[in-house]
PDB file of C-alpha atoms in Angstrom:
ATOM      1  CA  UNK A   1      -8.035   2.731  -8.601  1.00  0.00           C
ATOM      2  CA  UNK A   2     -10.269  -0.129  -7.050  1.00  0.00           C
ATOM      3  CA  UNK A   3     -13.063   0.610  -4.413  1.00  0.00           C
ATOM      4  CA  UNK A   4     -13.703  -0.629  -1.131  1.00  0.00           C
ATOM      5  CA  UNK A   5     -13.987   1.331   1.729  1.00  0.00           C
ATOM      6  CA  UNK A   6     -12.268   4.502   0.890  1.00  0.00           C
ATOM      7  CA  UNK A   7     -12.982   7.831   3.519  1.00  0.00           C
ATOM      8  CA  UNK A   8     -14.363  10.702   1.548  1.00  0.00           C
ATOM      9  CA  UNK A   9     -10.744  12.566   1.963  1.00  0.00           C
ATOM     10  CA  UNK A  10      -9.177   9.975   0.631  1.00  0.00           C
ATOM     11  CA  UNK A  11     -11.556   9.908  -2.515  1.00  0.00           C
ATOM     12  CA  UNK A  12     -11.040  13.274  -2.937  1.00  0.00           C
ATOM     13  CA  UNK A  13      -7.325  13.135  -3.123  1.00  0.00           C
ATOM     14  CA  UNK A  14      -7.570  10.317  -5.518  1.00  0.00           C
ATOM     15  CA  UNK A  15      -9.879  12.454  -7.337  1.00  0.00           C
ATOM     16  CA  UNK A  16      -7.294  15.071  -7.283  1.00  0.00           C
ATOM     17  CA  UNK A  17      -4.382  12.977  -8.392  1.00  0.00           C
ATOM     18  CA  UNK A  18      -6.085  11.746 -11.611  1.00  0.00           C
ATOM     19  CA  UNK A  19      -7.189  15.402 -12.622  1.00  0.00           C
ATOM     20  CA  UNK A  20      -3.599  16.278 -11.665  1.00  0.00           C
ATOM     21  CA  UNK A  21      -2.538  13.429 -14.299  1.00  0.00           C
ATOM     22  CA  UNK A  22      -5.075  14.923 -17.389  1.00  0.00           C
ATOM     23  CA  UNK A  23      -3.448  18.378 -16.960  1.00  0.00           C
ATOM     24  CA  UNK A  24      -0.221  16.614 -17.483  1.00  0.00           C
ATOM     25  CA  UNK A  25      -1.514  16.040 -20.955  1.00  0.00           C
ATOM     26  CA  UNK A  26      -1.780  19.622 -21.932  1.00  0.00           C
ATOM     27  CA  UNK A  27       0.543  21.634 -19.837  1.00  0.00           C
ATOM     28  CA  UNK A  28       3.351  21.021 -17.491  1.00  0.00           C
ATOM     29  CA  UNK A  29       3.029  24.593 -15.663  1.00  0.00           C
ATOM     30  CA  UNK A  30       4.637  25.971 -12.142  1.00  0.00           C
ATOM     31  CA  UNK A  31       1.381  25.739 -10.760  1.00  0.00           C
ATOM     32  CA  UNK A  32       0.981  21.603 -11.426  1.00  0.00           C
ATOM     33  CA  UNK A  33       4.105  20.751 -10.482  1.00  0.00           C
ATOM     34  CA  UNK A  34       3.643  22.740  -7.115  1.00  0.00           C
ATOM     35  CA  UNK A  35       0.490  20.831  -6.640  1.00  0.00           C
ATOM     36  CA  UNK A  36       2.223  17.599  -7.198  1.00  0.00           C
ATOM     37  CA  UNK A  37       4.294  18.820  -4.553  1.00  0.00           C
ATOM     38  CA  UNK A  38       0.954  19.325  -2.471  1.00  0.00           C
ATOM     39  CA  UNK A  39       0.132  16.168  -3.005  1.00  0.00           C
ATOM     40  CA  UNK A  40       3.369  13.957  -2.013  1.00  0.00           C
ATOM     41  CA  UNK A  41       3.623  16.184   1.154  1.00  0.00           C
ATOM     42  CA  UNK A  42      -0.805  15.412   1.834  1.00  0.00           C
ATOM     43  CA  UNK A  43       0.445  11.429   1.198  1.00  0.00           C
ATOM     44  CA  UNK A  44       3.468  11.304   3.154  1.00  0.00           C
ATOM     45  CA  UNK A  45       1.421  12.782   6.294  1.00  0.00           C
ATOM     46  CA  UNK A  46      -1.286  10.505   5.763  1.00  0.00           C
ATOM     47  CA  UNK A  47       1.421   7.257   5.751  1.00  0.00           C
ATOM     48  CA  UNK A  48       2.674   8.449   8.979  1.00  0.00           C
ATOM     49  CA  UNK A  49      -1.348   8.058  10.688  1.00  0.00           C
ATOM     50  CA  UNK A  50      -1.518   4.737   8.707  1.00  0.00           C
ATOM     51  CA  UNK A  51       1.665   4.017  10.278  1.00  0.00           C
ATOM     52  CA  UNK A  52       0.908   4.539  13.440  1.00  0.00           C
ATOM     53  CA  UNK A  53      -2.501   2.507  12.663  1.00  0.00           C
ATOM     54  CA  UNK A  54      -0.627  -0.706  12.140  1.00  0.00           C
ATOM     55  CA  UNK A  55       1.888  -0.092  15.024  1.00  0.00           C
ATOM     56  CA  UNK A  56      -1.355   0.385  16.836  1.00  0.00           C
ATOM     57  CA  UNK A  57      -3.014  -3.004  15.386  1.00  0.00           C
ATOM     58  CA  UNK A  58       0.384  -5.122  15.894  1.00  0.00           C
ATOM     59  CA  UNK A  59       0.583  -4.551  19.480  1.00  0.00           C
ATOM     60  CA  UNK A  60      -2.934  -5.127  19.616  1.00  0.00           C
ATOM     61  CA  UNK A  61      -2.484  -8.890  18.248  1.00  0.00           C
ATOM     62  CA  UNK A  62       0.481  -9.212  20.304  1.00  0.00           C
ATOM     63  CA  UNK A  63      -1.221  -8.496  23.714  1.00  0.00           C
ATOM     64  CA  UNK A  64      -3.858 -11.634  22.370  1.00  0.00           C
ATOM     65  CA  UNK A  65      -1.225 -13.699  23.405  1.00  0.00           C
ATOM     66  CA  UNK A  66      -0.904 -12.856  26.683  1.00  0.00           C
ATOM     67  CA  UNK A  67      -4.778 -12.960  27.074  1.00  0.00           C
ATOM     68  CA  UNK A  68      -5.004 -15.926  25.348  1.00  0.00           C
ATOM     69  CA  UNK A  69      -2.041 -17.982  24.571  1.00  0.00           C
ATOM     70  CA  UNK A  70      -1.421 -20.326  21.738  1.00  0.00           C
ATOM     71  CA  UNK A  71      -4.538 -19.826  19.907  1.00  0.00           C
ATOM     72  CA  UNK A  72      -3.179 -16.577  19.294  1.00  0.00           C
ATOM     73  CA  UNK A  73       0.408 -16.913  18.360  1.00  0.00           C
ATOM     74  CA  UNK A  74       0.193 -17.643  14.907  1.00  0.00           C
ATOM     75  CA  UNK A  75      -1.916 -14.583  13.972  1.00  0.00           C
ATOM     76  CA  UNK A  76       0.771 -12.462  15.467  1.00  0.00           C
ATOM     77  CA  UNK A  77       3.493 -14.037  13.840  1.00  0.00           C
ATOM     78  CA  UNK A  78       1.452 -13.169  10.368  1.00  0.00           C
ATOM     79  CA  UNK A  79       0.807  -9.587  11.528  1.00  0.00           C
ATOM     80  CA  UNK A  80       4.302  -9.154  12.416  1.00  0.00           C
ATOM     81  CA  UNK A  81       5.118 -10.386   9.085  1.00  0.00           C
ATOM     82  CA  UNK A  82       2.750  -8.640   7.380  1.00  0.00           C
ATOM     83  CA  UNK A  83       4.179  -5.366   9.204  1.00  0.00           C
ATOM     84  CA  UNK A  84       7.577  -6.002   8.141  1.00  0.00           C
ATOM     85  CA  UNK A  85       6.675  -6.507   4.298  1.00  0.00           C
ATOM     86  CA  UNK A  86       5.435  -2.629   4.319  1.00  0.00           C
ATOM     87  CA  UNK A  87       8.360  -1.884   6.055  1.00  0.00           C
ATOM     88  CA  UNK A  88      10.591  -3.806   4.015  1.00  0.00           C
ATOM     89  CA  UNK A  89       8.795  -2.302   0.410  1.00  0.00           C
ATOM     90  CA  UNK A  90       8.543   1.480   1.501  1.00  0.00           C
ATOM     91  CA  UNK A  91      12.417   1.185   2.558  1.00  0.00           C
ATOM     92  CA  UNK A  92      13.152   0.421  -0.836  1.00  0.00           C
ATOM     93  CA  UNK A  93      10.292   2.653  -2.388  1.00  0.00           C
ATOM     94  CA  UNK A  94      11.988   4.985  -0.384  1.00  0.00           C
ATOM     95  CA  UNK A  95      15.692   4.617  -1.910  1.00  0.00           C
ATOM     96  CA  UNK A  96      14.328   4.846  -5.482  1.00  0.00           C
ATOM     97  CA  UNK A  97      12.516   7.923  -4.881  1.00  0.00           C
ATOM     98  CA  UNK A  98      15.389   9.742  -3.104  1.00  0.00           C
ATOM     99  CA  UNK A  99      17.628   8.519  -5.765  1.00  0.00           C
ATOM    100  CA  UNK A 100      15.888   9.901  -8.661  1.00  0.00           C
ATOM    101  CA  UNK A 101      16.014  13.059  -7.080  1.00  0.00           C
ATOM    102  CA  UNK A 102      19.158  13.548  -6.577  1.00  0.00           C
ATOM    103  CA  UNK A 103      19.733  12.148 -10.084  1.00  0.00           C
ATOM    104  CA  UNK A 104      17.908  15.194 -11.137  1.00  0.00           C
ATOM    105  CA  UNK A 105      19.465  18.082  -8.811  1.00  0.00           C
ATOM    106  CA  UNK A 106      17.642  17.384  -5.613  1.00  0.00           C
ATOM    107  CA  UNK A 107      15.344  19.219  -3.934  1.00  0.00           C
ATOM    108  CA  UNK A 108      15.634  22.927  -3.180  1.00  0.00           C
ATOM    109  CA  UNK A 109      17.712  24.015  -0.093  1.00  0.00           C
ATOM    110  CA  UNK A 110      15.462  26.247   2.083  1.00  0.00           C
ATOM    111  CA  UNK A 111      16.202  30.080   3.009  1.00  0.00           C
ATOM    112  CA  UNK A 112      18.303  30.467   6.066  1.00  0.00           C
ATOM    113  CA  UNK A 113      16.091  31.030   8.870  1.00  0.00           C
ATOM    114  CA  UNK A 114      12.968  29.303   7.129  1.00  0.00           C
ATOM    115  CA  UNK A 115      11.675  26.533   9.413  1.00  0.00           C
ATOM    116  CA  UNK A 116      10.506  24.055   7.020  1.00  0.00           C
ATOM    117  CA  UNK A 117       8.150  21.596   8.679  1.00  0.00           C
ATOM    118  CA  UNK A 118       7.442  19.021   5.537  1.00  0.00           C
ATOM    119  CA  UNK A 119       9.718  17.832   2.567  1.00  0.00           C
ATOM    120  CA  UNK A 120      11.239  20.913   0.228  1.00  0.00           C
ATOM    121  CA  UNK A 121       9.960  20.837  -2.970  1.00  0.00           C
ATOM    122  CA  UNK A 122      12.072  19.002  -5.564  1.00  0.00           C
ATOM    123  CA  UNK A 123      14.320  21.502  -7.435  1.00  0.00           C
ATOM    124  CA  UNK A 124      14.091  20.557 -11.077  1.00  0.00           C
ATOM    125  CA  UNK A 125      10.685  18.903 -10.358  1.00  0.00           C
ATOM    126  CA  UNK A 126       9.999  19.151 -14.716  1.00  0.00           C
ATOM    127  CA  UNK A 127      12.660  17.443 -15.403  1.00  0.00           C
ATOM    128  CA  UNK A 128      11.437  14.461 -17.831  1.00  0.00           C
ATOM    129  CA  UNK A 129      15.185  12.533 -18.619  1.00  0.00           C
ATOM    130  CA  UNK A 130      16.930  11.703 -15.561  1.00  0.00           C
ATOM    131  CA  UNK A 131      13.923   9.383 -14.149  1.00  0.00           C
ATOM    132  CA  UNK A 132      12.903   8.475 -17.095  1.00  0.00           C
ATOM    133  CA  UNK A 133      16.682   6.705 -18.173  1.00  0.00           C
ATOM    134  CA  UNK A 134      16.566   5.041 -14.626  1.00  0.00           C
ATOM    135  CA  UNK A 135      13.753   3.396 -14.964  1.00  0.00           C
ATOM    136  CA  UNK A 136      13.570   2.770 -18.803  1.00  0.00           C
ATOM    137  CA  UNK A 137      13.834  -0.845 -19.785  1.00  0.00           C
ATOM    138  CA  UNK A 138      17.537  -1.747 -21.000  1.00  0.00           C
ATOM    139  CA  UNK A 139      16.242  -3.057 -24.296  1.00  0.00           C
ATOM    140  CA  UNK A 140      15.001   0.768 -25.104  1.00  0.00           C
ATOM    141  CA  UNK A 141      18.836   1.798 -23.505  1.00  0.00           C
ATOM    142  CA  UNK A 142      17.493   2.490 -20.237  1.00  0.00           C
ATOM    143  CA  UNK A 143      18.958   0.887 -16.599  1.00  0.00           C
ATOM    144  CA  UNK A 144      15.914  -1.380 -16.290  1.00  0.00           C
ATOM    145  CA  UNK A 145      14.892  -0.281 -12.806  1.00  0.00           C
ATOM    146  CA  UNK A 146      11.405   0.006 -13.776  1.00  0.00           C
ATOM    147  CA  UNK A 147      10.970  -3.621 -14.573  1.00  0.00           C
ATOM    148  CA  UNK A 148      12.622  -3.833 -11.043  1.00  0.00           C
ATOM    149  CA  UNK A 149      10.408  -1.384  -8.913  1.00  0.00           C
ATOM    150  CA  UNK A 150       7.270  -3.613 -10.579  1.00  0.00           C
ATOM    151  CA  UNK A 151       8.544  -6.850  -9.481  1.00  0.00           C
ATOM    152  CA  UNK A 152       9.496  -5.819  -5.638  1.00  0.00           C
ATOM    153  CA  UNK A 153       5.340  -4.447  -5.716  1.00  0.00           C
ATOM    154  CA  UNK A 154       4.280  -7.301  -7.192  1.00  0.00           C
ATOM    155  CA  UNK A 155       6.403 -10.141  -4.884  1.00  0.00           C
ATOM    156  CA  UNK A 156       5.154  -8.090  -1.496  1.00  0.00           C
ATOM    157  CA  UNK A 157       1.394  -7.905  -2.626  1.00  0.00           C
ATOM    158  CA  UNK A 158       1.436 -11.887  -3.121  1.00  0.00           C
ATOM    159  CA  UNK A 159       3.608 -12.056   0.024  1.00  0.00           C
ATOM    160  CA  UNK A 160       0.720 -10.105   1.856  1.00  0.00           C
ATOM    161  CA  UNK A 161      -1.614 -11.614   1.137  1.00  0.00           C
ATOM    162  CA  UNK A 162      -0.304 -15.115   1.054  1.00  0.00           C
ATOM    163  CA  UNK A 163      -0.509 -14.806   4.746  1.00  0.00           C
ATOM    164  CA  UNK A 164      -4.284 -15.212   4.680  1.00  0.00           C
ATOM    165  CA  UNK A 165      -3.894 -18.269   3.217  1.00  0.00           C
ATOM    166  CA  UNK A 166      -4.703 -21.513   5.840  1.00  0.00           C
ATOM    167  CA  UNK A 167      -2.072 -24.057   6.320  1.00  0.00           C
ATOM    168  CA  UNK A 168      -3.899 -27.374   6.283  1.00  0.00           C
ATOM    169  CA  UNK A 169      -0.292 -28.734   7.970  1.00  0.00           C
ATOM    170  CA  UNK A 170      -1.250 -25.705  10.779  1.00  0.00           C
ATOM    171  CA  UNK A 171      -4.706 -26.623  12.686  1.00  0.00           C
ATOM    172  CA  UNK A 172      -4.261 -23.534  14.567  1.00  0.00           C
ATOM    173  CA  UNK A 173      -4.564 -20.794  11.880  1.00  0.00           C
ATOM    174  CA  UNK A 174      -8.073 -20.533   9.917  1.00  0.00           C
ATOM    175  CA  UNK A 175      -9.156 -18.000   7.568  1.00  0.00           C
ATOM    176  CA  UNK A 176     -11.827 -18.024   5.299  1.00  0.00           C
ATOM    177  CA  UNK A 177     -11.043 -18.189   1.537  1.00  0.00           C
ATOM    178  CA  UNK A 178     -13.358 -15.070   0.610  1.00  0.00           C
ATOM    179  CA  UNK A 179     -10.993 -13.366   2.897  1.00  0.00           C
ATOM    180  CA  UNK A 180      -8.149 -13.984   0.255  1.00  0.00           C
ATOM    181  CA  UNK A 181     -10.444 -13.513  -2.109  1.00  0.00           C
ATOM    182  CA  UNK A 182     -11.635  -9.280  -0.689  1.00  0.00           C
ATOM    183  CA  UNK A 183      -8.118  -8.117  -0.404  1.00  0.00           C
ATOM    184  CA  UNK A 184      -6.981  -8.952  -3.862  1.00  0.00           C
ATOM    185  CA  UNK A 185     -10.064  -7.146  -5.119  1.00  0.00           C
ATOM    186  CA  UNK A 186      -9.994  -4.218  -3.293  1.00  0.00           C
ATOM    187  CA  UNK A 187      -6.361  -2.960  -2.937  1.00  0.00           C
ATOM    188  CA  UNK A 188      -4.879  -0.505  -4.811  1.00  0.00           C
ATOM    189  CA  UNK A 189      -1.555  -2.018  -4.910  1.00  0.00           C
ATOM    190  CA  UNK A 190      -1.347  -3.488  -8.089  1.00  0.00           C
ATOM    191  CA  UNK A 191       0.537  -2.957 -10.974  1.00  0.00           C
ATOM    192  CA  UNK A 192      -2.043  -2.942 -14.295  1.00  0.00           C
ATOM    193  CA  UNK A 193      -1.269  -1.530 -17.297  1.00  0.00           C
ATOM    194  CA  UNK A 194      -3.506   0.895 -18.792  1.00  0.00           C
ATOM    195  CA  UNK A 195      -5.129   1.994 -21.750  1.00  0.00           C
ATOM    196  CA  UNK A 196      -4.261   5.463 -23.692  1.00  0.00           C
ATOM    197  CA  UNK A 197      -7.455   7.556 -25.559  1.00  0.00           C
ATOM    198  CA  UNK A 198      -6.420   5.596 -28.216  1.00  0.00           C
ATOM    199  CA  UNK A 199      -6.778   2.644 -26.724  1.00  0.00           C
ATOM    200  CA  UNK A 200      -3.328   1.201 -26.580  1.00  0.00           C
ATOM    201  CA  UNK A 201      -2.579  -0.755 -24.263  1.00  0.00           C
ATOM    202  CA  UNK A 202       0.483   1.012 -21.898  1.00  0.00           C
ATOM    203  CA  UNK A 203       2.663  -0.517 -19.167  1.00  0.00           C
ATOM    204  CA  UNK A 204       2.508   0.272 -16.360  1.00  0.00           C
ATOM    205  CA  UNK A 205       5.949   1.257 -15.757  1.00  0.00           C
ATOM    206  CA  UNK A 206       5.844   3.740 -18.678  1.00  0.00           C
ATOM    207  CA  UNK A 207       2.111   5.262 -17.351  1.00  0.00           C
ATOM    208  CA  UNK A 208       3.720   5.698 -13.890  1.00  0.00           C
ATOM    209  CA  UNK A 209       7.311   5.853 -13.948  1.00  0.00           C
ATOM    210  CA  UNK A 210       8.719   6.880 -16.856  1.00  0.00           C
ATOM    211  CA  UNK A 211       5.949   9.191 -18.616  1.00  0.00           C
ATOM    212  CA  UNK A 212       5.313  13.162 -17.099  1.00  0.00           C
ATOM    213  CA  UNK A 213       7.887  14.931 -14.745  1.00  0.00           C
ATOM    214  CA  UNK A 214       9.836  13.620 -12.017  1.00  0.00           C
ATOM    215  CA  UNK A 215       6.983  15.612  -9.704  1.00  0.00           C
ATOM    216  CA  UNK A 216       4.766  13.315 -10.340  1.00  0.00           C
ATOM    217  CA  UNK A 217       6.867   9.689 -10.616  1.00  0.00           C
ATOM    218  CA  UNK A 218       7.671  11.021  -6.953  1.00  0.00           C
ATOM    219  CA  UNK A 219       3.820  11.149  -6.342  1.00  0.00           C
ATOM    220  CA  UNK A 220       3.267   7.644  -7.658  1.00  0.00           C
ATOM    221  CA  UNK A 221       5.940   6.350  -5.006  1.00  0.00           C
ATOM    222  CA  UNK A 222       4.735   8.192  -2.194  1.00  0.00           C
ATOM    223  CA  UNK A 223       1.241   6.968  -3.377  1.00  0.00           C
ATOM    224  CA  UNK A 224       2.213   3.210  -3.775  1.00  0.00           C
ATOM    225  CA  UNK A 225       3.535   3.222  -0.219  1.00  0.00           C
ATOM    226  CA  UNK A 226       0.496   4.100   1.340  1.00  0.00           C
ATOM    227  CA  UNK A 227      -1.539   1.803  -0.629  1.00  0.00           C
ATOM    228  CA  UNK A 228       1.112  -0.809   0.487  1.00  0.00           C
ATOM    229  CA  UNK A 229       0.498   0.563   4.392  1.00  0.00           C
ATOM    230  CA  UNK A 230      -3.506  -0.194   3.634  1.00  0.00           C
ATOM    231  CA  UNK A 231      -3.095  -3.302   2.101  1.00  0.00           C
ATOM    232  CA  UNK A 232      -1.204  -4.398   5.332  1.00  0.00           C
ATOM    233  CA  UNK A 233      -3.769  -2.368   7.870  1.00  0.00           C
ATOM    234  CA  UNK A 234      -6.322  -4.284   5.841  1.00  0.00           C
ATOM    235  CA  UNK A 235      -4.358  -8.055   6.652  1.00  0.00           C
ATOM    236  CA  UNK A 236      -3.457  -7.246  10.103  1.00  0.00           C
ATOM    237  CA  UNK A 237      -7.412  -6.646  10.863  1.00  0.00           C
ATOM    238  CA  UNK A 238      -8.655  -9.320   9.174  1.00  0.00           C
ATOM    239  CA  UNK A 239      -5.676 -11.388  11.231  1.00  0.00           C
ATOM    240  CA  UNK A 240      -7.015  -9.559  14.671  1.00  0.00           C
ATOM    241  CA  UNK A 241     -10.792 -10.885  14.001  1.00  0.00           C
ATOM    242  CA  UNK A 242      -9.737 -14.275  12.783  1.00  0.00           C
ATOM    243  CA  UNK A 243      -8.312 -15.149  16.239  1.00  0.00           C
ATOM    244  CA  UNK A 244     -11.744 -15.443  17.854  1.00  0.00           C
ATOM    245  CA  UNK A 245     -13.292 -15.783  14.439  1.00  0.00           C
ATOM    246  CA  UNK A 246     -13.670 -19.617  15.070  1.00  0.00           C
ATOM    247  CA  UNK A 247     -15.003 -19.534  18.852  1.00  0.00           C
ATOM    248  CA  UNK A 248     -18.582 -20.513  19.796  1.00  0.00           C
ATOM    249  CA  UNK A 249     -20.542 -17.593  20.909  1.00  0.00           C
ATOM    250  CA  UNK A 250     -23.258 -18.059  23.649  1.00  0.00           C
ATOM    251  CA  UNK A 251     -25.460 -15.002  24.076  1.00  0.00           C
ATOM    252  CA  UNK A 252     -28.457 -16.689  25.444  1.00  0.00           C
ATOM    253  CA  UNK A 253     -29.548 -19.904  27.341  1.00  0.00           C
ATOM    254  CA  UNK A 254     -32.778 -21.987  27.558  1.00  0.00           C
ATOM    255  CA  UNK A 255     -33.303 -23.992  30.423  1.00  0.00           C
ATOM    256  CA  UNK A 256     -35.220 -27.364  28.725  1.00  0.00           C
ATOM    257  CA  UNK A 257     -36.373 -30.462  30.104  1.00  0.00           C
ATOM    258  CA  UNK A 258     -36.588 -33.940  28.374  1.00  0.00           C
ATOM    259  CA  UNK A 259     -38.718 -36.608  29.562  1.00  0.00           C
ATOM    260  CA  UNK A 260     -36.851 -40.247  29.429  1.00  0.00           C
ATOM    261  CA  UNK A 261     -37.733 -41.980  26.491  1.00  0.00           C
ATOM    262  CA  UNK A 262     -39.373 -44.562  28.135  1.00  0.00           C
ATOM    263  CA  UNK A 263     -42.336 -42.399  29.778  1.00  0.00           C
ATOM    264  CA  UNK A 264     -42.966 -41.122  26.084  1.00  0.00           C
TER     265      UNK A 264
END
């Protein structure tokens, strides 16, 4: 996972996750998969605050234009954009993650009476086939949604953050390059392969969809919308400082007085 400016909660959940993801390797027990659990519940929580961050930001942009017109217009159209690209990804993030579940069973029904207050835990939340079928390439006699779940990441992160891109065509919209540059370092929406002990090289549909137990694949989803959510935070504030990025500041004045040249 790449760095940036993570909080210390969040670096501890990440923390979590990948000791979550070595335990995998020796044991599947109750008490893993019930902390996968744990953990979707901790990230779906923390999307709704990063949610309500961009709402938040949006409407901040938005109220520019009132304030100051023009100038401002095109940044909100980008934020707006950039708002409903997150949207657009966890909607379908969303659907594959609901769909694998009920491929599996579902999740478990709760006891009547019990007020349940976040998402029941999945029901066969071991299972290993079911997900891993979906999202198996059809070449290995899979249905190839993995390949597909890769490419929809993939097109919105370059769709993000395309929109920090200038338009020389567009004299109203600047943004420094290095802008670009800083968001496609630092997000964690990305999808690298990686490298087993052995030092094979491992897709990255097979490291996060198809390998371990549905628990977890749900994990990575939940995950992989909140690092879409950031990514899109992180455009939308770079958008709100780049509309007065370009103005002239004046934060002190010297009165001076030149002589005409012709008394020097």
């Amino acid at each position: 996972m790449a760095g940036g400016n993570v909080s210390p909660r969040q670096k501890m959940i990440n923390m979590m996750y990948l000791v979550l993801i070595a335990l995998l390797a020796m044991n599947v027990s109750a008490e893993i998969l019930k902390a996968f659990h744990l953990m979707e519940v901790s990230f779906e929580n923390t999307g709704e605050s990063l949610k309500a961050k961009m709402k938040a930001s949006v409407e901040g942009i938005q109220a520019e234009v009132s304030k100051q017109g023009p100038k401002a217009v095109p940044y909100a159209k980008r934020a707006e954009e950039a708002q409903k690209i997150v949207q657009d990804l966890n909607a379908y993030l969303d659907k594959v993650s609901k769909t694998i579940v009920e491929n599996a069973g579902g999740r478990k029904v709760p006891e009547e009476g019990v007020k349940v207050e976040n998402t029941p835990a999945i029901a066969n939340a071991g299972d290993t086939e079911e997900h891993a079928n979906y999202f198996q390439s059809k070449k290995e006699g899979g249905q190839g949604h993995g390949e597909e779940v890769k490419k929809k990441i993939e097109e919105a992160r370059a769709k993000l953050v395309a929109l920090l891109k200038s338009d020389p065509k567009d004299t109203t919209f600047k943004m420094a390059p290095s802008e670009y540059k800083e968001v496609l370092e630092s997000t964690d929406l990305n999808t690298d392969g990686f490298k087993n002990d052995e030092g094979v090289q491992k897709s990255w549909e097979s490291t996060i969809l198809i390998e371990g137990p549905l628990a977890s694949v749900v994990t990575n989803l939940a995950r992989m919308k909140n690092e879409s959510i950031n990514m899109g935070n992180t455009i939308i504030n770079k958008l709100q400082q780049g509309i007065n990025a370009s103005d002239i500041k004046i934060d002190k004045m010297i009165a001076m007085v030149n002589a005409p040249s012709s008394y020097v």
